[in-house]
CSV table of C-alpha atoms and ligand atoms in Angstrom, one decimal:
chain,number,residue,atom,x,y,z
A,22,UNK,CA,-0.1,-0.5,0.2
A,23,UNK,CA,1.6,4.1,-0.8
A,24,UNK,CA,2.0,6.1,1.5
A,25,UNK,CA,0.0,9.5,1.8
A,26,UNK,CA,1.0,13.0,2.2
A,27,UNK,CA,-0.7,15.0,4.8
A,28,UNK,CA,-1.8,19.2,2.9
A,29,UNK,CA,0.5,21.6,4.6
A,30,UNK,CA,-1.0,24.3,3.9
A,31,UNK,CA,-4.9,22.5,4.8
A,32,UNK,CA,-8.5,23.8,4.2
A,33,UNK,CA,-9.1,25.5,7.2
A,34,UNK,CA,-5.1,27.3,5.7
A,35,UNK,CA,-6.6,28.9,3.0
A,36,UNK,CA,-10.5,28.9,3.7
A,37,UNK,CA,-8.5,31.9,6.6
A,38,UNK,CA,-7.4,33.8,3.3
A,39,UNK,CA,-10.6,34.1,1.3
A,40,UNK,CA,-14.0,33.2,2.3
A,41,UNK,CA,-14.5,29.6,4.4
A,42,UNK,CA,-16.6,28.2,6.8
A,43,UNK,CA,-15.9,31.4,8.5
A,44,UNK,CA,-18.9,33.7,6.2
A,45,UNK,CA,-20.7,30.4,4.6
A,46,UNK,CA,-19.2,30.3,1.9
A,47,UNK,CA,-17.7,26.3,1.8
A,48,UNK,CA,-13.6,27.2,0.1
A,49,UNK,CA,-13.1,25.3,-3.2
A,50,UNK,CA,-11.8,22.4,-3.5
A,51,UNK,CA,-8.2,22.0,-4.0
A,52,UNK,CA,-7.5,20.2,-6.5
A,53,UNK,CA,-5.3,16.5,-6.5
A,54,UNK,CA,-3.1,16.1,-9.1
A,55,UNK,CA,-2.3,11.8,-10.5
A,56,UNK,CA,0.3,11.1,-12.5
A,57,UNK,CA,0.3,8.0,-15.1
A,58,UNK,CA,3.7,7.2,-16.2
A,59,UNK,CA,7.4,7.1,-14.2
A,60,UNK,CA,9.6,6.7,-17.1
A,61,UNK,CA,12.5,9.7,-17.5
A,62,UNK,CA,10.3,12.5,-18.5
A,63,UNK,CA,7.4,11.2,-16.1
A,64,UNK,CA,9.5,11.5,-12.6
A,65,UNK,CA,10.4,14.9,-14.3
A,66,UNK,CA,7.3,16.1,-14.6
A,67,UNK,CA,6.4,14.9,-11.2
A,68,UNK,CA,9.2,16.2,-9.6
A,69,UNK,CA,8.4,20.3,-11.4
A,70,UNK,CA,4.4,19.3,-9.8
A,71,UNK,CA,5.2,18.6,-6.9
A,72,UNK,CA,7.6,21.8,-6.4
A,73,UNK,CA,4.2,24.1,-8.0
A,74,UNK,CA,2.0,22.8,-5.5
A,75,UNK,CA,3.9,22.9,-2.8
A,76,UNK,CA,3.6,26.4,-3.1
A,77,UNK,CA,-0.5,27.0,-4.4
A,78,UNK,CA,-3.1,26.7,-2.0
A,79,UNK,CA,-5.1,26.0,-4.9
A,80,UNK,CA,-3.2,21.8,-5.3
A,81,UNK,CA,-3.4,19.4,-2.6
A,82,UNK,CA,0.2,18.9,-1.9
A,83,UNK,CA,0.2,15.6,-2.3
A,84,UNK,CA,1.4,14.1,-6.1
A,85,UNK,CA,0.2,10.6,-6.8
A,86,UNK,CA,2.3,8.9,-9.7
A,87,UNK,CA,1.8,5.6,-11.0
A,88,UNK,CA,5.0,3.2,-11.4
A,89,UNK,CA,5.2,0.7,-14.4
A,90,UNK,CA,5.5,-2.0,-11.0
A,91,UNK,CA,9.5,-3.9,-11.8
A,92,UNK,CA,12.0,-6.1,-9.9
A,93,UNK,CA,15.2,-3.6,-9.9
A,94,UNK,CA,18.0,-6.4,-9.5
A,95,UNK,CA,18.5,-5.9,-5.7
A,96,UNK,CA,14.9,-8.1,-5.3
A,97,UNK,CA,13.4,-4.4,-3.8
A,98,UNK,CA,10.6,-3.4,-6.2
A,99,UNK,CA,10.3,0.1,-8.3
A,100,UNK,CA,8.4,1.6,-6.0
A,101,UNK,CA,9.6,1.2,-3.1
A,102,UNK,CA,13.0,2.2,-3.3
A,103,UNK,CA,11.1,5.5,-4.9
A,104,UNK,CA,8.5,6.6,-1.1
A,105,UNK,CA,11.8,5.4,0.3
A,106,UNK,CA,14.5,7.5,-1.2
A,107,UNK,CA,12.3,9.9,-2.9
A,108,UNK,CA,14.0,8.9,-6.1
A,109,UNK,CA,13.3,7.1,-9.7
A,110,UNK,CA,16.2,5.2,-9.5
A,111,UNK,CA,16.3,3.2,-13.1
A,112,UNK,CA,14.6,6.4,-15.0
A,113,UNK,CA,16.1,9.1,-13.5
A,114,UNK,CA,18.9,8.5,-11.2
A,115,UNK,CA,20.3,10.8,-9.3
A,116,UNK,CA,17.8,13.1,-9.2
A,117,UNK,CA,15.0,13.9,-5.7
A,118,UNK,CA,11.1,14.1,-6.5
A,119,UNK,CA,10.2,16.0,-3.7
A,120,UNK,CA,8.7,14.2,-0.7
A,121,UNK,CA,5.0,14.7,-1.9
A,122,UNK,CA,5.6,12.8,-4.4
A,123,UNK,CA,4.1,9.6,-4.0
A,124,UNK,CA,5.3,6.3,-6.1
A,125,UNK,CA,2.0,3.2,-6.1
A,126,UNK,CA,2.1,0.3,-8.5
A,127,UNK,CA,-1.8,0.2,-8.1
A,128,UNK,CA,-3.5,2.5,-11.8
A,129,UNK,CA,-6.9,2.2,-10.1
A,130,UNK,CA,-6.4,3.4,-7.5
A,131,UNK,CA,-3.6,6.0,-8.5
A,132,UNK,CA,-6.3,7.5,-10.4
A,133,UNK,CA,-9.8,7.3,-8.4
A,134,UNK,CA,-9.8,10.6,-6.2
A,135,UNK,CA,-7.2,12.9,-8.9
A,136,UNK,CA,-9.0,15.0,-11.6
A,137,UNK,CA,-6.1,16.6,-12.2
A,138,UNK,CA,-4.5,13.1,-14.3
A,139,UNK,CA,-1.0,13.8,-16.0
A,140,UNK,CA,-0.6,11.3,-18.7
A,141,UNK,CA,3.5,11.0,-19.4
A,142,UNK,CA,3.7,7.0,-20.9
A,143,UNK,CA,5.6,5.3,-24.1
A,144,UNK,CA,2.4,5.9,-26.5
A,145,UNK,CA,2.0,2.6,-27.6
A,146,UNK,CA,1.1,1.8,-23.5
A,147,UNK,CA,-1.9,4.8,-23.5
A,148,UNK,CA,-4.6,2.2,-25.1
A,149,UNK,CA,-4.3,-0.1,-22.8
A,150,UNK,CA,-4.1,2.0,-19.9
A,151,UNK,CA,-7.8,4.0,-20.9
A,152,UNK,CA,-9.3,0.6,-21.0
A,153,UNK,CA,-7.9,-0.1,-16.9
A,154,UNK,CA,-9.0,3.0,-15.9
A,155,UNK,CA,-12.9,2.9,-17.7
A,156,UNK,CA,-15.3,4.0,-15.0
A,157,UNK,CA,-12.3,4.4,-12.4
A,158,UNK,CA,-11.5,8.2,-12.6
A,159,UNK,CA,-13.5,10.8,-10.5
A,160,UNK,CA,-16.5,12.6,-14.3
A,161,UNK,CA,-14.7,15.9,-13.1
A,162,UNK,CA,-11.6,14.9,-13.9
A,163,UNK,CA,-9.2,17.1,-16.6
A,164,UNK,CA,-5.9,15.8,-18.9
A,165,UNK,CA,-3.3,16.5,-20.0
A,166,UNK,CA,-0.9,14.9,-22.2
A,167,UNK,CA,2.7,14.5,-22.4
A,168,UNK,CA,2.9,11.8,-24.9
A,169,UNK,CA,4.4,11.9,-28.0
A,170,UNK,CA,3.0,9.5,-30.2
A,171,UNK,CA,-0.1,8.4,-32.1
A,172,UNK,CA,-2.0,4.9,-33.0
A,173,UNK,CA,-3.1,4.1,-36.2
A,174,UNK,CA,-6.5,2.6,-36.7
A,175,UNK,CA,-8.8,1.4,-39.3
A,176,UNK,CA,-11.0,4.2,-38.7
A,177,UNK,CA,-7.7,6.8,-39.5
A,178,UNK,CA,-4.9,8.2,-37.7
A,179,UNK,CA,-5.8,8.8,-34.0
A,180,UNK,CA,-3.9,11.5,-31.3
A,181,UNK,CA,-3.5,10.5,-28.1
A,182,UNK,CA,-4.7,13.5,-26.8
A,183,UNK,CA,-8.9,12.3,-28.3
A,184,UNK,CA,-7.6,8.6,-27.1
A,185,UNK,CA,-8.0,9.1,-24.0
A,186,UNK,CA,-10.5,11.5,-24.7
A,187,UNK,CA,-12.6,9.1,-26.1
A,188,UNK,CA,-12.1,6.1,-24.0
A,189,UNK,CA,-12.6,7.5,-21.1
A,190,UNK,CA,-14.9,11.2,-21.5
A,191,UNK,CA,-12.6,14.0,-20.4
A,192,UNK,CA,-11.2,16.7,-22.2
A,193,UNK,CA,-8.0,16.0,-22.2
A,194,UNK,CA,-5.4,19.2,-23.1
A,195,UNK,CA,-1.5,18.9,-24.2
A,196,UNK,CA,1.8,19.7,-23.4
A,197,UNK,CA,4.6,19.2,-25.6
A,198,UNK,CA,8.4,21.8,-25.7
A,199,UNK,CA,11.8,21.3,-26.7
A,200,UNK,CA,11.9,19.1,-23.2
A,201,UNK,CA,15.4,17.0,-23.4
A,202,UNK,CA,14.5,15.8,-19.2
A,203,UNK,CA,17.5,15.1,-18.1
A,204,UNK,CA,18.0,18.7,-19.0
A,205,UNK,CA,15.5,19.7,-17.3
A,206,UNK,CA,15.9,17.6,-14.2
A,207,UNK,CA,18.8,19.6,-13.2
A,208,UNK,CA,16.8,23.5,-13.9
A,209,UNK,CA,18.1,23.4,-17.4
A,210,UNK,CA,16.2,26.5,-18.6
A,211,UNK,CA,13.7,25.7,-21.3
A,212,UNK,CA,10.6,26.7,-22.4
A,213,UNK,CA,6.7,24.5,-23.1
A,214,UNK,CA,3.6,24.8,-25.5
A,215,UNK,CA,0.3,23.7,-23.9
A,216,UNK,CA,-2.2,23.4,-26.1
A,217,UNK,CA,-5.8,23.5,-25.4
A,218,UNK,CA,-9.9,23.0,-27.5
A,219,UNK,CA,-12.0,25.0,-25.7
A,220,UNK,CA,-11.7,26.6,-22.2
A,221,UNK,CA,-8.1,28.3,-21.8
A,222,UNK,CA,-9.3,28.8,-17.7
A,223,UNK,CA,-8.9,25.4,-18.0
A,224,UNK,CA,-5.7,25.5,-19.9
A,225,UNK,CA,-3.9,28.5,-17.5
A,226,UNK,CA,-4.7,25.9,-15.2
A,227,UNK,CA,-2.1,23.3,-16.8
A,228,UNK,CA,0.1,26.6,-17.4
A,229,UNK,CA,-0.1,27.2,-14.0
A,230,UNK,CA,0.8,24.0,-12.5
A,231,UNK,CA,3.8,22.8,-14.4
A,232,UNK,CA,5.4,27.1,-14.8
A,233,UNK,CA,8.5,27.7,-12.9
A,234,UNK,CA,11.0,29.8,-13.5
A,235,UNK,CA,13.5,27.1,-15.0
A,236,UNK,CA,9.9,25.6,-17.0
A,237,UNK,CA,8.0,28.4,-18.9
A,238,UNK,CA,4.8,27.3,-20.6
A,239,UNK,CA,2.7,29.0,-22.9
A,240,UNK,CA,-1.0,28.0,-24.3
A,241,UNK,CA,-2.4,27.9,-27.7
A,242,UNK,CA,-5.7,26.9,-28.6
A,243,UNK,CA,-4.1,24.4,-31.1
A,244,UNK,CA,-4.2,21.0,-29.6
A,245,UNK,CA,-3.9,18.8,-33.2
A,246,UNK,CA,-0.5,21.3,-34.0
A,247,UNK,CA,0.7,20.8,-30.3
A,248,UNK,CA,0.3,17.7,-30.4
A,249,UNK,CA,1.5,16.5,-34.1
A,250,UNK,CA,4.5,18.5,-33.2
A,251,UNK,CA,6.1,17.1,-30.5
A,252,UNK,CA,5.1,12.8,-32.3
A,253,UNK,CA,6.6,14.2,-35.9
A,254,UNK,CA,9.4,15.5,-35.1
A,255,UNK,CA,10.6,11.6,-33.8
A,256,UNK,CA,10.8,10.5,-36.8
A,257,UNK,CA,12.8,13.6,-38.1
A,258,UNK,CA,15.4,12.7,-35.1
A,259,UNK,CA,15.2,9.6,-36.1
A,260,UNK,CA,16.7,11.2,-39.9
A,261,UNK,CA,19.1,13.2,-37.9
A,262,UNK,CA,20.6,10.4,-36.4
A,263,UNK,CA,21.7,8.5,-40.1
A,264,UNK,CA,23.3,11.6,-40.8
A,265,UNK,CA,25.6,11.9,-37.9
A,266,UNK,CA,26.1,8.1,-38.6
A,267,UNK,CA,26.9,8.9,-41.6
A,268,UNK,CA,29.2,10.9,-40.3
A,269,UNK,CA,27.7,13.3,-43.4
A,270,UNK,CA,27.9,17.1,-41.1
A,271,UNK,CA,26.2,19.9,-40.5
A,272,UNK,CA,25.0,21.3,-43.4
A,273,UNK,CA,22.8,18.2,-44.1
A,274,UNK,CA,21.5,17.8,-41.7
A,275,UNK,CA,20.1,21.5,-41.0
A,276,UNK,CA,19.0,20.5,-44.4
A,277,UNK,CA,17.4,17.0,-43.4
A,278,UNK,CA,15.6,19.0,-40.2
A,279,UNK,CA,14.3,22.0,-42.9
A,280,UNK,CA,12.8,19.1,-45.2
A,281,UNK,CA,11.4,17.7,-42.1
A,282,UNK,CA,10.1,20.7,-40.5
A,283,UNK,CA,8.1,21.3,-44.2
A,284,UNK,CA,7.0,17.7,-43.8
A,285,UNK,CA,5.4,17.8,-40.3
A,286,UNK,CA,3.9,20.9,-41.5
A,287,UNK,CA,2.3,19.2,-44.8
A,288,UNK,CA,1.4,16.6,-42.7
A,289,UNK,CA,-0.6,17.5,-40.3
A,290,UNK,CA,-2.3,20.1,-42.7
A,291,UNK,CA,-3.0,17.3,-44.9
A,292,UNK,CA,-4.9,16.2,-41.3
A,293,UNK,CA,-6.2,18.2,-40.0
A,294,UNK,CA,-6.6,21.9,-41.5
A,295,UNK,CA,-6.8,23.6,-38.0
A,296,UNK,CA,-3.5,23.6,-36.9
A,297,UNK,CA,-1.8,27.0,-37.4
A,298,UNK,CA,0.7,27.6,-38.9
A,299,UNK,CA,1.6,29.8,-35.8
A,300,UNK,CA,2.4,26.7,-33.5
A,301,UNK,CA,5.8,26.1,-35.3
A,302,UNK,CA,7.2,28.8,-33.3
A,303,UNK,CA,6.0,27.6,-30.5
A,304,UNK,CA,8.7,25.7,-28.6
A,305,UNK,CA,6.7,22.7,-29.7
A,306,UNK,CA,7.3,23.8,-33.1
A,307,UNK,CA,10.6,24.3,-33.8
A,308,UNK,CA,12.1,24.6,-30.6
A,309,UNK,CA,11.9,20.4,-29.9
A,310,UNK,CA,12.4,19.4,-33.1
A,311,UNK,CA,15.8,20.9,-33.2
A,312,UNK,CA,17.2,19.9,-29.9
A,313,UNK,CA,16.0,16.7,-30.5
A,314,UNK,CA,18.1,16.4,-33.2
A,315,UNK,CA,20.6,18.0,-31.4
A,316,UNK,CA,20.5,15.4,-28.2
A,317,UNK,CA,17.7,12.9,-28.0
A,318,UNK,CA,17.2,9.7,-27.5
A,319,UNK,CA,16.0,8.5,-31.5
A,320,UNK,CA,19.0,11.0,-32.4
A,321,UNK,CA,21.0,9.2,-30.4
A,322,UNK,CA,19.7,4.7,-31.6
A,323,UNK,CA,20.2,6.6,-35.9
A,324,UNK,CA,23.1,7.1,-34.6
A,325,UNK,CA,24.3,3.6,-33.9
A,326,UNK,CA,22.1,2.1,-36.5
A,327,UNK,CA,23.2,3.5,-38.9
A,328,UNK,CA,27.3,3.5,-37.8
A,329,UNK,CA,26.5,-0.3,-37.9
A,330,UNK,CA,25.4,-0.2,-41.8
A,331,UNK,CA,21.4,-0.9,-40.5
A,332,UNK,CA,22.7,-4.1,-39.5
A,333,UNK,CA,21.9,-4.5,-35.6
A,334,UNK,CA,17.9,-4.0,-35.5
A,335,UNK,CA,16.8,-0.6,-33.6
A,336,UNK,CA,14.8,-2.9,-30.9
A,337,UNK,CA,18.8,-4.7,-30.3
A,338,UNK,CA,19.9,-0.8,-29.8
A,339,UNK,CA,17.2,0.4,-28.5
A,340,UNK,CA,17.3,-2.6,-25.2
A,341,UNK,CA,21.2,-1.9,-24.6
A,342,UNK,CA,21.5,2.0,-25.8
A,343,UNK,CA,18.6,3.0,-23.4
A,344,UNK,CA,18.3,0.4,-20.5
A,345,UNK,CA,14.3,0.1,-20.3
A,346,UNK,CA,13.8,3.4,-22.4
A,347,UNK,CA,11.6,3.8,-24.9
A,348,UNK,CA,11.8,4.8,-29.0
A,349,UNK,CA,9.2,6.5,-30.1
A,350,UNK,CA,10.5,7.5,-33.9
A,351,UNK,CA,10.4,4.0,-35.0
A,352,UNK,CA,7.2,3.5,-34.4
A,353,UNK,CA,5.3,6.2,-35.3
A,354,UNK,CA,7.7,6.0,-38.1
A,355,UNK,CA,5.6,2.9,-39.0
A,356,UNK,CA,2.4,4.8,-38.2
A,357,UNK,CA,2.6,7.7,-39.9
A,358,UNK,CA,4.4,5.0,-43.1
A,359,UNK,CA,0.3,3.9,-42.5
A,360,UNK,CA,-1.2,6.8,-42.7
A,361,UNK,CA,0.3,7.8,-46.0
A,362,UNK,CA,0.0,4.6,-47.7
A,363,UNK,CA,-4.3,4.4,-46.8
A,364,UNK,CA,-4.0,7.4,-48.1
A,365,UNK,CA,-1.9,7.8,-51.3
A,366,UNK,CA,0.1,10.7,-49.9
A,367,UNK,CA,3.6,8.3,-49.6
A,368,UNK,CA,5.2,10.4,-52.6
A,369,UNK,CA,4.1,13.6,-51.0
A,370,UNK,CA,6.2,13.1,-47.7
A,371,UNK,CA,9.5,11.1,-49.0
A,372,UNK,CA,11.9,12.3,-45.6
A,373,UNK,CA,9.4,10.5,-43.5
A,374,UNK,CA,8.5,7.3,-45.9
A,375,UNK,CA,12.4,7.0,-46.2
A,376,UNK,CA,12.5,6.8,-42.4
A,377,UNK,CA,10.5,4.2,-42.8
A,378,UNK,CA,12.0,1.6,-44.8
A,379,UNK,CA,15.4,2.4,-42.8
A,380,UNK,CA,13.7,1.5,-39.9
A,381,UNK,CA,12.4,-1.1,-41.8
A,382,UNK,CA,15.6,-2.9,-43.8
A,383,UNK,CA,14.6,-2.5,-46.7
A,384,UNK,CA,16.2,0.5,-47.3
A,385,UNK,CA,19.7,0.8,-46.0
A,386,UNK,CA,20.9,4.0,-43.8
A,387,UNK,CA,22.3,5.7,-46.4
A,388,UNK,CA,19.7,6.0,-48.4
A,389,UNK,CA,17.9,8.7,-45.7
A,390,UNK,CA,20.8,10.4,-48.7
A,391,UNK,CA,19.9,9.4,-52.2
A,392,UNK,CA,17.9,10.0,-54.5
A,393,UNK,CA,17.2,7.4,-56.3
A,394,UNK,CA,13.5,5.5,-57.6
A,395,UNK,CA,13.2,4.7,-54.1
A,396,UNK,CA,13.5,8.3,-52.2
A,397,UNK,CA,12.3,11.4,-55.2
A,398,UNK,CA,13.9,14.0,-55.0
A,399,UNK,CA,13.4,16.3,-51.5
A,400,UNK,CA,13.3,19.2,-54.4
A,401,UNK,CA,10.6,18.1,-55.9
A,402,UNK,CA,8.8,18.2,-52.5
A,403,UNK,CA,6.8,21.8,-53.1
A,404,UNK,CA,6.7,23.6,-55.2
A,405,UNK,CA,2.7,24.7,-55.7
A,406,UNK,CA,1.8,22.1,-52.8
A,407,UNK,CA,-0.4,24.1,-50.9
A,408,UNK,CA,0.5,22.1,-47.8
A,409,UNK,CA,4.4,22.6,-48.3
B,516,LIG,N1,12.9,11.7,-21.8
B,516,LIG,C1,12.2,12.9,-22.1
B,516,LIG,O1,13.3,13.0,-22.5
B,516,LIG,C2,11.4,13.3,-22.9
B,516,LIG,C3,10.5,14.6,-23.0
B,516,LIG,C4,9.3,15.3,-23.7
B,516,LIG,C5,8.4,13.8,-23.6
B,516,LIG,N2,8.5,12.7,-23.8
B,516,LIG,C6,7.2,11.6,-24.4
B,516,LIG,O2,7.2,11.5,-22.4
B,516,LIG,C7,6.2,9.9,-22.8
B,516,LIG,C8,6.9,9.0,-21.8
B,516,LIG,O3,8.5,8.8,-21.9
B,516,LIG,P1,9.4,9.2,-20.9
B,516,LIG,O4,10.8,10.0,-21.7
B,516,LIG,O5,8.5,9.5,-19.4
B,516,LIG,O6,10.1,6.5,-20.8
B,516,LIG,P2,10.7,6.1,-20.4
B,516,LIG,O7,11.2,5.8,-21.9
B,516,LIG,O8,11.9,6.7,-19.6
B,516,LIG,O9,10.7,5.1,-20.1
B,516,LIG,C9,9.4,3.8,-20.5
B,516,LIG,C10,8.7,3.2,-19.1
B,516,LIG,O10,7.6,2.9,-19.3
B,516,LIG,C11,7.1,1.7,-18.3
B,516,LIG,N3,6.5,0.7,-19.7
B,516,LIG,C12,7.5,-0.4,-19.7
B,516,LIG,N4,6.7,-1.2,-19.9
B,516,LIG,C13,5.3,-1.1,-20.1
B,516,LIG,C14,4.1,-1.6,-20.4
B,516,LIG,N5,3.8,-2.5,-20.3
B,516,LIG,N6,3.2,-0.4,-19.4
B,516,LIG,C15,3.0,0.6,-19.4
B,516,LIG,N7,4.6,1.5,-19.2
B,516,LIG,C16,5.1,0.3,-19.6
B,516,LIG,C17,8.3,1.9,-17.7
B,516,LIG,O11,7.8,1.1,-16.6
B,516,LIG,C18,9.1,3.3,-18.1
B,516,LIG,O12,7.8,4.0,-17.4
B,516,LIG,C19,7.3,9.7,-24.0
B,516,LIG,O13,5.4,10.0,-24.7
B,516,LIG,C20,8.4,10.8,-24.9
B,516,LIG,O14,8.2,10.7,-26.2
B,516,LIG,C21,9.7,12.1,-23.8
B,517,LIG,O1,14.8,11.5,-26.2
B,517,LIG,P1,13.5,11.5,-27.4
B,517,LIG,O2,13.7,11.6,-28.7
B,517,LIG,O3,13.0,11.0,-27.2
B,517,LIG,O4,13.3,13.4,-26.9
B,517,LIG,C1,12.9,13.8,-26.0
B,517,LIG,C2,12.0,15.4,-26.5
B,517,LIG,O5,11.0,14.6,-27.1
B,517,LIG,C3,12.5,16.8,-27.1
B,517,LIG,O6,11.7,17.6,-26.2
């Protein structure tokens, strides 16, 4: 059974400041936050949030964090070690999360009282997680997804925020940005973008929960644009890593990033015409693309893949190099490819389609910079097409 935390600013204190029992109006209910996920970014998100809930009267101090339980080499359970040491020794070693972060291996228990749910797991696990908690969360819960990825169903592509909204029947915002977790963990400055659909008030509450001196958050009314930026940049990061592994140099890498950004924008607008151009200039857009192509895990594994001439699979490299952390770019490239194939758009997106074909071994890593019948000239992309 996971422990719990008493509020330092309890409701009596809140009542003393704004109304309360003395003048007959009950104090507004404090929000309860649960973070669903405890990987590298999930743990940093819990740390950020926990530092803010201690300061903000409108939130309960305690931040519950669902842990996908595993047994460590020492024989101990990860959740027990987190609660004892206040550190996620596997996914974020060396960083104290805050004593008000409580690791809970029981998913249903972790979510049941929360009215603010933060989803931050690798995207491939979200469908199963939603199925487990349908009907077990508060009806008034609000959600935010920090997950970069999407699902492809028979009906077409499904963004993770839509999956959460549709399966759980709740509103879901998104938070994406140039956010390499290990850098934010040591409190180096970065920015992030919240994407919201309708309610600016809800978006502002999320901004309040995440914003801190070294993490500058702003909100834009463009859920799909923000989420697609975060999702698609992982495919471009694979391309950038391949170019690094081939030792092509900075100009080639910049070219790949430029072409990738054009394909990100075109793909997003073809799927959701409401996506705004301005979103690509937020932290979730060009800034995330740059940081991921310079320092992300997708880039790192793709570099190793190219150095090995494509002879070692991404699964093998992921297991060896990331030790439990997960790549999102390889599966996203496959999902994007499925959409392109179904809609007859493959030729319009040579970078995205080439990345997938390299990942599955149909093309060699060098194809990322070769013009062939399989990879139409990148320079052909654009011209009169309104989406590029
Ligand atoms: N790490 C970053 O720098 C970063 C930054 C921004 C966004 N993101 C995004 O956040 C999301 C989560 O990434 P992360 O870095 O927190 O995770 P991670 O890759 O570090 O860790 C993998 C997580 O998956 C869990 N897991 C393994 N098997 C599982 C299963 N069957 N069911 C449920 N969970 C399982 C593990 O316990 C672990 O918590 C991803 O979409 C990622 O793109 C990551
Ligand atoms: O390490 P990556 O490649 O999963 O990227 C991490 C973040 O998404 C960067 O914002």
